[in-house]
Amino acid sequence: MKKLFFASIIFLSPINLFAQQSINDSYTLLKPDRVFDGLQMHSGWWVLVKGNHIEAVGEPASVNAPGSSKIIDLKGATLMPGMIEGHSHLFLHPYNETSWNDQVLTESRAERTARAVMHAKATLLAGFTTVRDLGTEGAGYDDVGLKTAIEKGIIPGPRMLVATRAIVATGSYGPKALVNEADVLKGAEEADGIDGITHAVRSQIGHGADVVKIYVDYRWGPDETAEPTFTLEELKTAVDVAHSSGRIVAVHSGTTEGMRRAILAGVNTIEHGDGGTPELFALMKEKGIALCPTISATEAISTYHGWKKRIDPDPAGVKQKHYIFTEALKAGVTICMGGDVGVFTHGDNAREMLLMVEYGMKPIDVLRSATSVNADVFGLKELGNIKNGYLADMVAIEGDPTQDIKAVKLVKLVMKDGVIYTN
């Protein structure tokens, strides 16, 4: 008995981030108060895990757990699919600590990778078992190496969908040189024309990109106003090439014209979407294009500029985000949960979910957005749901998030690939 008790303490110890490696024929029975399966909430359900897959889920009488099963009581908790962060940058840290320019230009690749390792751990322990990381911002293809290290079990972290360098039009992105002759590192790969963008898409896929990220507009207009970058023909080519390889295309867009071109080109997700109009959202709905609104980044940047929420009037950017989010909901656009984390602190990913509710989305729809919806949009066929045969990526949280969305921040237990991680 003493040996068994000691083993359980080690398994749940705060310093044991890796826990014990799951064995293919081992069973774990999770007994929460309720289960959110990715679509609906169910009171009194249990979940049985075998190895790294979900073996059974449902009413206790329907879950036949072997006598050898490890039993985990989760009284008062909700068990839900591991959350999926739709827009992250693990190689960035908050801009009020170090500006984006200085991160790209003055922090070594070794430092940025070391930070990314810590960010990955914080993300996982916050209950986000998968991230779509949309660009290393000057750190080359290091996200591919980070993903590999996580997959090999060298470091703890979420599953990663990576975009590597991302693609921008020449002259549009930063950092900008103060001296014309200076050769300044760019935060993304520059490409131009049909041949150029074709090469960039194929090259990034060849280097390990799971998703193609394109900046369809940026602050390169007069007085640094945001203006479209790529032509419609260039974007159509990029989408065709990416789709032919089975990759989806995510685009940064903050202008109405850039967004219009992206929609007509047939991209899969639009990030930010601040130029959205009722007409464009209707077209997105028609074409099945999802919006990742990144509310948290907008609010975080506003606070870095001195805005005090609920004290000061909302700045223009925050007002615009309220507008586009409301219009997207009205149009029935698919909403992905993704906050552009890296602009703000990694591990605080769930702040986006709280803001989505604050901006008018129902809590259960926010839960779906962070689980089954993101899994569907990103093509993650065995994730985002608690179903028989799905991968055992789950998180237990205190309370009922459909009654109070803030519960998603109260993480009790994280399971990824059948392995339990604790704070």
XYZ file of C-alpha atoms in Angstrom, residues 98-108 112 137-138 174-178 183-187:
24
model
C 9.763 44.159 -25.384
C 8.506 45.747 -28.604
C 7.911 43.526 -31.629
C 10.750 45.227 -33.517
C 13.221 44.648 -30.691
C 12.170 41.020 -30.288
C 12.848 40.382 -33.981
C 16.048 42.429 -34.192
C 17.781 42.101 -30.820
C 16.758 38.798 -29.224
C 18.907 35.862 -30.309
C 13.561 33.190 -28.593
C 8.097 36.448 -36.752
C 11.733 36.327 -37.776
C 8.719 45.073 -40.757
C 11.129 45.691 -39.326
C 11.904 48.596 -41.644
C 15.482 49.756 -42.234
C 16.326 53.287 -41.122
C 20.050 44.501 -44.699
C 17.412 44.101 -41.972
C 15.928 40.786 -40.864
C 12.242 40.574 -41.819
C 9.454 39.176 -39.684
